[in-house]
Amino acid sequence: MALTNNKAVLSWIDEMAAKTCPDEIVWIDGSEAQLDELRKLAVDTGVLIELNQEKLPGCYLHRTDPNDVARVEDRTFICCKKEEDAGPTNHWMDPEAMYDKLYKLYEGSMKGRTMYVIPYSMGVVGSPFAKYGIELTDSVYVVLNMAIMTRVGVSVLDALGDDPNFIKGLHSQGTLDKENKYIVHFPEDNTIMSINSNYGGNVLQGKKCFALRIASNLGRQEGWMAEHMLILGIENPQGEVRYLSAAFPSACGKTNLAMLIPPEGYQKAGWKVWCVGDDIAWLRVGADGRLWAVNPENGFFGVAPGTNAKSNFNALESTKRGTIFTNVAYDPADGTVWWDGLTKGDAIPAHLVDWNGLDWNRGDEKKPAHPNSRFTAPAKYCPCISPEFENPQGVPISAIVFGGRRAKTAPLVYQSRSWEHGVFVGSIMASETTAAAAGAVGVVRRDPMAMLPFCGYHMADYWQHWLDMGKAISNQPKIFNVNWFRTDDDGNFIWPGFGDNLRVLEWIMKRCFDEADANETAIGYQPKVEDINLEGTDVSAETLTELLQVDKELWLQEVEGIKEFYAKFGNKLPAELSHQLSVLESNLNR
Ligand code: GTP
Ligand code: SPV
Ligand code: MN
């Protein structure tokens, strides 16, 4: 039975059901009773494996098709009327042609299946900044994940009322045919369609499809920003909480930084870290002229490998209740899960079932969990979830931090000289590719603001939007760049990372409040070696000097790379950014 009288919602569902021909239509009301029934159905039909309910209450394991394990950027499209509006970094097709193509694929795709209607909210339901969507899907896995990642159910329909403005979403897992996989956005129709995948960012449409690709368009029109950023609060020993947001590309450390555990010395001194979000930030200018951030999500879709009690205790704790694991290994001895890096040595289970369902024995060369295996965990179970997590106004941002995975070139940290210079720093971000997207891993590519795969319009217009936003923010956050991933000649990470990253964040925050000094270098401001607290680490002052070093030769090569990249945008490139590039070049040649 329909749970709303909203005509626009009902007619969209009728239209899509007429094409996809489901046997049945089920509305997701958001009740625990209904979700519980769906979990049982998922277990009975082999979609989920129930885990040990004593050790991991409410937790399940899902294995995807081996060809469906990550976002598929080459199958992801922005379909606006004019190709130029999508820009050179997005795949584009004419909307009419794309609808034709997709509707052929959707024809009867839900025959013999159930269409679930998921009303969902990005942001706290009823808050002035929340945006609502309806995802129609034939995947119970999508329903159960969306119920963790977003706020779903009747309350969303009530808040939407008769308003015809909602984000329309259609998903069918279809046949998982690789050649006909599509993740498509129609920003002019506020519509998202995906078919032939059942994996994460391809199909949990609230996440990258809505909260970034569609929302970046809405933000541009309405004067706000949708960014691929974590949000975190740092409480200093005086009890002040200061917030920052940080954009790192996929699998480059957002979840880890967002849930950071302070090093022992910091804990003793009274430092605390509060997680507001680990992947997406919606940013608006407040009445006070500051930039305010909300996390539109309600859970974490985090990378499992590498997560352990030492690297990310808070993430691990978050996954102990109500979590769906995807493509991790199964431990048949006690019905729990395992992934690479969870435990070491003898604590590694002797025998596992790998993510493909095959036997695995300790010492086997192949990894038992997929490198992009993930947990979908409710935010409310995170031990360091911020008391402001549900605050509809969000939190005021003092610093914006960009960063990537660079073995060389990028130093541990530097600060931009101005908002405009900071936009330049974000626009030239480059990072080694990871397993979060299908394709080669470890190749350096430009990933401006960590938004290359997520910006729903022309990247040069997006940079202009950043520059324009700067003018609207009277009390601008300071902009920084970090790199936790510099390696030595043997390929080992030099910086300890994880909790020790707070040492760098401390300097960043002090810079925002005029409490720390800096050296001016060719690329921006950098800390004086003595201003990064190394107490309790085995990092020497020499090593830190090396981590902060800016190699002019490498940077001049970088300038050539940036010129080549910028050339793609032709005369749409904001003049401010070419100016910033020439300043960088002349600073390096000085
Ligand atoms: P998405 O969910 O794909 O957007 O990724 P993310 O940016 O949230 O990355 P995440 O925090 O999950 O980290 C990805 C990988 O980087 C994991 O394997 C981490 O163990 C590793 N990692 C995170 N932070 C650090 C760090 O400070 N140093 C090092 N060496 N590795 C890190
Ligand atoms: C990312 O790839 O940046 C993720 C995972 O956060 S996904 O939801 O697949 O986009
Ligand atoms: Mn992400």
XYZ file of C-alpha atoms and ligand atoms in Angstrom:
633
model
C 0.000 0.000 0.000
C 1.264 3.444 -0.926
C 2.523 5.441 2.061
C 1.916 8.867 0.537
C -0.611 10.810 -1.534
C 2.132 12.841 -3.191
C 1.066 12.781 -6.845
C 4.536 13.312 -8.264
C 5.877 10.391 -6.230
C 2.978 8.097 -7.158
C 3.098 8.845 -10.855
C 6.885 8.373 -10.998
C 6.502 4.964 -9.349
C 3.671 3.976 -11.737
C 5.746 4.996 -14.703
C 8.835 3.083 -13.587
C 6.829 0.018 -12.551
C 5.197 -0.054 -16.002
C 8.658 -0.330 -17.541
C 10.365 -2.686 -15.095
C 7.318 -4.932 -14.389
C 7.986 -6.019 -10.783
C 5.768 -8.778 -9.329
C 5.198 -6.684 -6.281
C 5.826 -3.183 -4.903
C 6.875 -2.842 -1.251
C 7.182 0.537 0.492
C 9.939 0.854 3.060
C 8.357 2.401 6.139
C 11.556 2.566 8.192
C 10.273 0.316 10.991
C 12.628 -2.159 12.659
C 9.968 -4.859 12.192
C 9.972 -4.469 8.424
C 13.762 -4.256 8.199
C 14.011 -7.379 10.318
C 11.724 -9.256 7.952
C 13.883 -8.126 5.053
C 17.038 -9.304 6.816
C 15.423 -12.722 7.240
C 14.428 -12.747 3.581
C 17.985 -11.785 2.605
C 19.396 -14.648 4.674
C 16.850 -17.153 3.288
C 17.664 -16.148 -0.284
C 21.451 -16.215 0.234
C 21.912 -12.458 -0.198
C 23.256 -12.181 3.352
C 25.060 -14.606 5.620
C 24.096 -14.202 9.263
C 27.161 -13.727 11.478
C 27.617 -14.816 15.100
C 24.764 -12.912 16.769
C 26.386 -13.028 20.191
C 29.691 -11.556 19.079
C 28.307 -9.401 16.277
C 24.625 -8.687 16.985
C 22.664 -7.537 13.927
C 25.684 -8.119 11.645
C 25.681 -9.827 8.252
C 28.059 -10.634 5.417
C 27.375 -10.092 1.726
C 29.470 -11.278 -1.225
C 29.106 -9.469 -4.524
C 29.611 -10.801 -7.996
C 33.411 -10.977 -8.548
C 33.058 -8.459 -11.395
C 31.100 -5.992 -9.287
C 33.414 -4.866 -6.499
C 33.959 -1.111 -6.855
C 32.667 2.070 -8.441
C 32.840 1.974 -12.234
C 33.950 5.418 -13.355
C 33.998 4.596 -17.043
C 30.314 3.557 -16.831
C 29.290 6.696 -14.903
C 27.572 9.462 -16.883
C 26.385 13.029 -16.456
C 23.560 13.549 -18.947
C 22.697 17.224 -19.321
C 21.417 18.759 -22.548
C 24.699 20.433 -23.496
C 27.842 18.311 -23.502
C 29.873 21.348 -22.494
C 27.995 21.567 -19.186
C 29.321 18.154 -18.155
C 32.867 19.219 -18.984
C 35.975 17.300 -20.034
C 36.252 15.172 -16.876
C 32.810 13.534 -17.044
C 31.370 10.972 -19.436
C 28.406 12.468 -21.227
C 25.556 11.323 -23.410
C 22.514 13.185 -24.698
C 19.719 12.709 -22.110
C 17.131 11.515 -24.660
C 19.533 8.983 -26.134
C 20.492 7.806 -22.661
C 16.878 7.438 -21.494
C 16.164 5.369 -24.629
C 19.149 3.144 -23.987
C 18.354 2.697 -20.285
C 14.637 2.066 -20.712
C 15.491 -0.792 -23.089
C 17.689 -2.289 -20.397
C 15.051 -1.712 -17.691
C 12.300 -3.283 -19.788
C 10.914 -6.087 -17.621
C 14.100 -6.081 -15.516
C 12.090 -6.559 -12.302
C 9.923 -9.429 -13.587
C 9.762 -12.081 -10.877
C 11.243 -9.599 -8.420
C 10.035 -7.045 -5.875
C 10.364 -3.305 -6.350
C 11.202 -1.643 -3.047
C 10.300 2.016 -2.674
C 12.845 3.693 -0.373
C 11.940 7.219 0.757
C 15.197 8.614 2.154
C 16.584 11.839 3.521
C 20.074 13.247 3.162
C 20.412 15.210 6.377
C 18.253 15.230 9.490
C 14.595 14.782 8.461
C 12.730 18.087 8.649
C 15.880 20.219 8.900
C 16.031 23.203 6.529
C 19.085 21.678 4.843
C 17.742 18.147 4.347
C 17.025 16.947 0.809
C 14.779 14.030 0.025
C 14.967 11.224 -2.490
C 13.046 8.128 -3.492
C 15.097 5.169 -4.673
C 13.247 2.355 -6.420
C 15.309 -0.821 -6.337
C 14.914 -4.558 -6.798
C 17.810 -5.263 -4.424
C 17.139 -6.085 -0.792
C 20.877 -5.493 -0.180
C 20.408 -1.899 -1.346
C 17.389 -1.461 0.947
C 19.266 -2.724 4.006
C 22.347 -0.621 3.249
C 20.314 2.522 2.529
C 18.570 2.001 5.887
C 21.987 2.297 7.557
C 23.499 5.029 5.380
C 20.490 7.362 5.254
C 17.310 8.137 7.191
C 14.503 6.143 5.556
C 10.757 5.659 5.859
C 7.440 7.334 6.609
C 8.979 10.363 8.356
C 10.643 11.293 5.061
C 7.364 11.113 3.129
C 5.662 13.183 5.824
C 8.381 15.813 5.607
C 8.159 15.821 1.790
C 4.364 16.232 1.860
C 2.952 17.193 -1.561
C 6.191 18.723 -2.766
C 7.055 17.407 -6.248
C 10.734 18.284 -5.702
C 12.502 15.103 -4.712
C 15.412 13.246 -6.259
C 14.113 10.394 -8.379
C 16.164 7.222 -8.380
C 15.782 3.930 -10.190
C 18.042 0.951 -9.647
C 17.816 -2.570 -10.967
C 20.541 -5.106 -10.418
C 19.535 -6.583 -13.765
C 21.869 -9.315 -14.961
C 25.081 -7.625 -13.668
C 26.186 -7.588 -17.318
C 29.543 -5.775 -17.294
C 29.079 -4.369 -20.771
C 25.743 -2.816 -19.879
C 26.475 -1.413 -16.466
C 25.322 2.216 -16.172
C 25.412 4.760 -13.375
C 23.628 7.766 -14.842
C 22.746 11.224 -13.578
C 20.295 13.617 -15.201
C 21.007 16.797 -13.216
C 18.386 18.803 -15.132
C 15.706 16.267 -14.117
C 17.066 15.535 -10.615
C 17.087 11.885 -11.636
C 19.536 9.032 -11.033
C 19.428 5.650 -12.792
C 21.702 2.677 -12.276
C 21.551 -0.812 -13.707
C 23.575 -4.040 -13.781
C 25.524 -3.372 -10.600
C 24.792 -4.065 -6.967
C 27.878 -2.470 -5.402
C 28.259 0.462 -2.998
C 28.723 3.821 -4.649
C 27.116 2.536 -7.863
C 23.784 1.733 -6.253
C 23.435 3.279 -2.783
C 22.205 6.331 -4.612
C 22.077 8.648 -1.602
C 25.841 8.620 -1.392
C 27.951 9.646 -4.393
C 25.088 9.918 -6.935
C 22.833 12.234 -4.915
C 24.941 13.762 -2.127
C 27.775 14.656 -4.520
C 26.930 14.525 -8.243
C 23.355 15.851 -8.056
C 23.962 17.945 -4.927
C 27.000 19.661 -6.468
C 24.611 20.954 -9.142
C 22.047 22.031 -6.542
C 24.761 23.708 -4.493
C 25.969 25.673 -7.466
C 22.424 26.893 -8.201
C 21.555 27.597 -4.572
C 24.886 28.974 -3.330
C 26.327 26.157 -1.231
C 28.838 23.330 -1.678
C 28.635 19.525 -1.752
C 32.074 18.050 -1.092
C 33.844 14.690 -0.723
C 34.960 15.597 2.793
C 35.119 14.234 6.306
C 34.134 16.574 9.138
C 35.822 16.389 12.512
C 35.943 18.290 15.765
C 39.157 18.640 17.736
C 38.718 19.371 21.419
C 41.810 20.940 22.989
C 42.776 20.678 26.656
C 40.940 23.972 27.298
C 37.726 22.246 26.193
C 37.280 24.295 23.008
C 36.086 22.271 20.012
C 37.304 23.473 16.613
C 36.122 21.879 13.396
C 37.785 21.067 10.116
C 36.715 19.349 6.946
C 39.082 17.406 4.722
C 38.907 16.149 1.159
C 41.041 13.124 0.322
C 40.371 10.862 -2.680
C 38.700 7.478 -2.205
C 40.616 5.140 0.117
C 43.092 7.872 1.113
C 42.246 8.144 4.787
C 39.022 10.112 5.419
C 37.336 7.530 7.666
C 40.581 7.037 9.549
C 41.183 10.729 10.147
C 37.536 11.360 11.045
C 37.716 8.796 13.885
C 41.279 9.451 14.959
C 42.411 8.396 18.435
C 44.831 10.961 19.893
C 48.339 9.712 20.761
C 48.800 8.826 24.422
C 50.467 12.101 25.394
C 47.633 14.054 23.804
C 45.012 11.940 25.559
C 46.656 12.560 28.908
C 46.734 16.275 28.209
C 42.981 16.192 27.519
C 42.711 16.231 23.718
C 39.646 14.586 22.157
C 38.485 14.067 18.590
C 34.817 14.016 17.558
C 33.578 12.545 14.272
C 30.820 14.438 12.461
C 31.242 12.714 9.093
C 33.665 10.476 7.203
C 32.892 10.991 3.511
C 30.535 13.803 2.523
C 30.046 17.388 3.695
C 27.390 19.891 2.659
C 28.710 23.376 3.380
C 26.771 26.626 3.673
C 27.507 30.177 4.701
C 25.948 30.930 8.087
C 24.404 34.195 9.254
C 27.699 34.806 11.065
C 29.657 34.721 7.791
C 31.347 31.448 8.693
C 31.169 28.231 6.694
C 28.949 25.601 8.368
C 29.089 21.883 7.563
C 26.590 19.053 7.899
C 27.123 15.389 7.150
C 24.102 14.322 5.076
C 24.707 10.616 5.787
C 23.660 8.459 8.734
C 26.289 5.723 8.581
C 29.750 4.808 7.339
C 30.564 2.812 4.204
C 34.171 2.271 5.182
C 37.154 0.402 3.764
C 37.741 -2.754 5.843
C 41.373 -3.736 5.034
C 43.836 -1.980 7.295
C 41.183 -1.279 9.955
C 42.265 -2.675 13.322
C 42.181 -1.858 17.022
C 45.374 0.161 16.694
C 44.811 1.982 13.368
C 41.134 2.796 13.867
C 39.631 1.516 17.105
C 36.534 3.695 16.697
C 35.731 2.370 13.229
C 36.228 -1.177 14.439
C 33.889 -0.578 17.399
C 31.294 0.916 15.048
C 31.210 -2.371 13.104
C 30.279 -4.575 16.052
C 26.520 -3.991 15.885
C 24.029 -3.627 13.050
C 26.710 -3.769 10.356
C 26.663 -5.254 6.864
C 30.092 -6.415 5.677
C 30.713 -6.687 1.953
C 33.444 -8.890 0.435
C 35.411 -9.503 3.621
C 36.513 -13.031 4.621
C 34.339 -15.290 6.786
C 35.692 -17.185 9.774
C 33.697 -20.431 9.947
C 35.198 -21.320 13.346
C 33.095 -18.702 15.124
C 30.915 -17.027 12.492
C 32.874 -13.759 12.505
C 34.716 -11.850 9.798
C 38.335 -11.064 8.969
C 40.254 -8.840 6.593
C 43.879 -8.108 5.876
C 45.441 -6.101 8.667
C 42.723 -6.875 11.234
C 45.093 -9.059 13.273
C 48.718 -10.155 12.945
C 50.820 -13.332 13.240
C 49.229 -16.150 15.221
C 46.074 -14.121 15.711
C 45.333 -14.472 11.981
C 42.727 -17.238 11.669
C 44.253 -20.494 10.384
C 41.356 -21.101 8.031
C 38.899 -18.741 6.378
C 36.397 -18.594 3.567
C 37.564 -15.843 1.226
C 35.405 -13.145 -0.369
C 34.734 -15.444 -3.331
C 33.448 -18.186 -1.019
C 36.599 -20.291 -1.472
C 38.777 -21.933 1.184
C 41.727 -19.921 2.415
C 44.545 -20.982 4.718
C 46.945 -18.809 6.677
C 50.032 -18.229 4.560
C 48.139 -18.400 1.242
C 49.439 -15.731 -1.055
C 46.133 -14.311 -2.255
C 44.315 -12.015 0.129
C 41.134 -13.414 1.692
C 39.218 -10.100 1.688
C 38.840 -7.932 -1.405
C 41.046 -4.786 -1.198
C 37.863 -2.689 -1.537
C 35.867 -4.774 0.942
C 33.720 -2.541 3.144
C 31.560 -2.260 6.246
C 28.241 -0.419 6.321
C 27.942 0.708 9.943
C 25.431 2.962 11.726
C 26.991 6.270 12.808
C 25.287 6.041 16.196
C 27.527 3.156 17.263
C 30.739 5.106 16.682
C 32.281 5.752 20.131
C 33.543 9.198 19.084
C 30.425 10.362 17.223
C 30.101 14.100 17.749
C 27.319 15.446 19.988
C 26.689 17.793 17.017
C 26.121 14.904 14.579
C 22.360 15.499 14.495
C 22.547 19.291 14.780
C 20.639 20.531 11.717
C 22.765 23.716 11.610
C 25.962 21.679 11.426
C 29.319 22.831 12.759
C 31.457 25.909 11.940
C 34.540 25.081 9.869
C 37.878 26.708 10.738
C 40.094 24.754 8.330
C 39.683 22.991 5.008
C 42.304 20.350 4.372
C 43.116 18.781 1.017
C 45.304 15.726 0.689
C 46.246 12.722 -1.363
C 48.463 9.711 -1.653
C 51.806 10.887 -3.028
C 55.010 8.887 -2.589
C 57.071 12.008 -3.375
C 56.439 15.698 -4.225
C 53.729 16.720 -1.730
C 55.132 17.558 1.732
C 53.548 16.450 5.005
C 51.700 19.771 5.288
C 51.504 23.293 3.885
C 49.074 26.153 4.167
C 47.763 28.283 1.342
C 48.321 32.038 1.400
C 44.657 32.930 0.767
C 41.270 31.422 -0.141
C 42.100 31.863 -3.846
C 45.470 30.182 -3.427
C 43.690 27.454 -1.443
C 41.278 26.848 -4.326
C 44.346 26.489 -6.549
C 45.887 23.997 -4.085
C 42.666 21.938 -4.203
C 42.478 22.125 -7.980
C 45.991 20.689 -8.456
C 45.527 17.747 -6.083
C 46.954 14.518 -7.422
C 46.848 11.086 -5.879
C 47.665 7.462 -6.592
C 44.556 5.531 -7.639
C 43.152 2.926 -5.217
C 40.907 -0.147 -5.268
C 37.826 2.017 -4.537
C 37.271 2.320 -8.287
C 37.643 -0.334 -10.986
C 40.901 0.010 -12.961
C 44.631 0.301 -12.331
C 45.828 0.934 -8.758
C 48.799 3.145 -7.791
C 48.790 5.427 -10.842
C 49.097 9.148 -10.038
C 46.211 11.144 -11.462
C 44.869 14.657 -10.933
C 41.878 14.531 -8.613
C 40.841 18.126 -7.903
C 39.293 18.514 -4.443
C 38.958 14.654 -4.459
C 35.943 15.322 -6.701
C 37.162 14.056 -10.081
C 34.669 11.156 -10.116
C 31.953 13.075 -8.230
C 31.601 16.591 -9.615
C 28.273 16.642 -11.481
C 29.134 19.498 -13.864
C 32.021 21.209 -15.640
C 35.067 21.127 -13.357
C 36.150 24.645 -14.358
C 32.709 25.990 -13.384
C 33.096 24.100 -10.122
C 36.390 25.907 -9.447
C 34.678 29.202 -10.245
C 31.961 28.249 -7.758
C 34.648 27.727 -5.103
C 36.104 31.167 -5.901
C 32.628 32.738 -5.738
C 31.864 31.032 -2.428
C 35.059 32.537 -1.026
C 33.619 35.990 -1.697
C 30.402 35.074 0.134
C 32.228 33.847 3.264
C 33.290 36.854 5.312
C 35.010 34.662 7.891
C 36.856 32.234 5.632
C 38.341 28.945 6.782
C 42.085 28.625 6.123
C 43.031 26.074 3.482
C 45.781 23.443 3.879
C 47.253 20.447 2.084
C 48.548 17.277 3.752
C 50.208 14.054 2.607
C 50.486 11.125 5.030
C 51.862 8.851 2.327
C 55.428 9.938 1.512
C 57.678 6.888 1.162
C 61.389 6.217 1.499
C 63.502 4.574 -1.204
C 62.258 1.140 -0.098
C 58.642 2.205 -0.437
C 57.935 2.388 3.322
C 55.730 5.179 4.661
C 57.924 7.710 6.461
C 55.224 9.379 8.566
C 53.558 7.111 11.179
C 50.096 8.426 10.212
C 46.752 7.507 11.822
C 46.551 8.880 15.426
C 49.823 10.736 14.960
C 48.163 12.848 12.268
C 46.737 14.865 15.180
C 50.226 16.356 15.543
C 49.775 17.986 12.155
C 46.134 18.924 12.807
C 47.230 20.670 15.991
C 49.483 22.978 13.963
C 46.701 23.485 11.400
C 44.216 24.526 14.065
C 46.706 26.800 15.772
C 47.330 28.512 12.431
C 43.607 29.171 12.136
C 43.583 30.936 15.485
C 46.910 32.781 15.107
C 48.573 30.588 17.702
C 51.434 29.168 15.622
C 54.194 30.505 13.442
C 55.215 29.389 9.954
C 57.935 29.583 7.316
C 57.011 31.019 3.959
C 58.100 28.745 1.108
C 57.564 28.665 -2.659
C 54.339 26.664 -2.258
C 52.858 28.363 0.825
C 53.347 28.409 4.611
C 54.991 25.460 6.345
C 55.516 24.667 10.011
C 58.817 25.298 11.680
C 60.226 21.899 12.655
C 59.963 22.716 16.354
C 56.261 23.557 15.966
C 55.192 19.979 15.257
C 55.051 18.019 18.497
C 57.073 14.811 18.030
C 57.051 13.716 21.671
C 56.223 10.029 21.971
C 57.057 9.206 18.336
C 60.273 7.833 16.905
C 60.238 10.502 14.205
C 63.405 12.598 14.434
C 63.682 16.297 13.621
C 65.727 15.294 10.535
C 62.967 12.985 9.325
C 60.395 15.721 9.849
C 62.584 18.135 7.901
C 62.675 15.608 5.084
C 58.881 15.159 5.250
C 58.397 18.906 4.942
C 60.920 19.342 2.173
C 59.809 20.843 -1.135
C 61.943 19.532 -3.981
C 62.090 22.317 -6.566
C 62.906 19.988 -9.472
C 59.930 17.747 -8.690
C 57.708 20.783 -8.238
C 58.772 22.274 -11.566
C 57.807 18.947 -13.174
C 54.552 19.221 -11.259
C 53.972 22.661 -12.775
C 54.288 21.133 -16.254
C 51.749 18.451 -15.272
C 49.353 21.107 -13.989
C 49.687 23.121 -17.209
C 48.794 20.035 -19.209
C 45.827 19.323 -16.947
C 44.581 22.908 -16.983
C 44.802 22.969 -20.799
C 41.866 20.524 -20.876
C 39.588 23.269 -19.595
C 40.432 25.807 -22.303
C 39.044 29.287 -21.786
C 36.692 28.095 -19.042
C 39.634 27.893 -16.646
C 39.194 30.741 -14.125
C 41.862 33.403 -14.739
C 42.568 33.360 -10.990
C 43.845 29.780 -11.255
C 46.211 30.446 -14.166
C 47.450 33.444 -12.197
C 48.095 31.237 -9.156
C 49.957 28.769 -11.363
C 52.259 31.472 -12.707
C 52.925 32.695 -9.161
C 53.903 29.150 -8.170
C 56.208 28.821 -11.161
C 57.944 32.111 -10.525
C 58.310 31.308 -6.797
C 59.988 28.022 -7.710
C 62.343 29.718 -10.175
C 63.336 32.402 -7.743
P 36.581 6.107 0.880
O 35.609 5.470 1.800
O 36.888 5.273 -0.308
O 36.201 7.496 0.495
O 38.016 6.111 1.649
P 38.618 6.978 2.848
O 39.188 8.240 2.310
O 37.640 7.085 3.953
O 39.871 6.093 3.311
P 40.099 5.218 4.642
O 40.161 6.050 5.879
O 39.150 4.104 4.647
O 41.567 4.666 4.380
C 41.891 3.892 3.255
C 43.180 3.154 3.473
O 44.238 4.063 3.800
C 43.107 2.144 4.613
O 43.721 0.946 4.197
C 43.896 2.800 5.724
O 44.508 1.856 6.565
C 44.915 3.656 4.983
N 45.265 4.865 5.775
C 44.400 5.754 6.321
N 45.052 6.728 7.014
C 46.365 6.454 6.886
C 47.567 7.096 7.372
O 47.538 8.120 8.059
N 48.749 6.521 6.999
C 48.800 5.398 6.237
N 49.998 4.908 5.927
N 47.695 4.752 5.778
C 46.506 5.276 6.091
C 34.523 6.138 -2.419
O 34.866 5.396 -3.349
O 34.930 7.334 -2.308
C 33.630 5.609 -1.364
C 33.003 4.319 -1.582
O 33.383 6.286 -0.369
S 31.661 4.392 -2.680
O 30.430 4.468 -1.896
O 31.687 3.155 -3.461
O 31.769 5.575 -3.506
Mn 34.483 8.289 -0.454
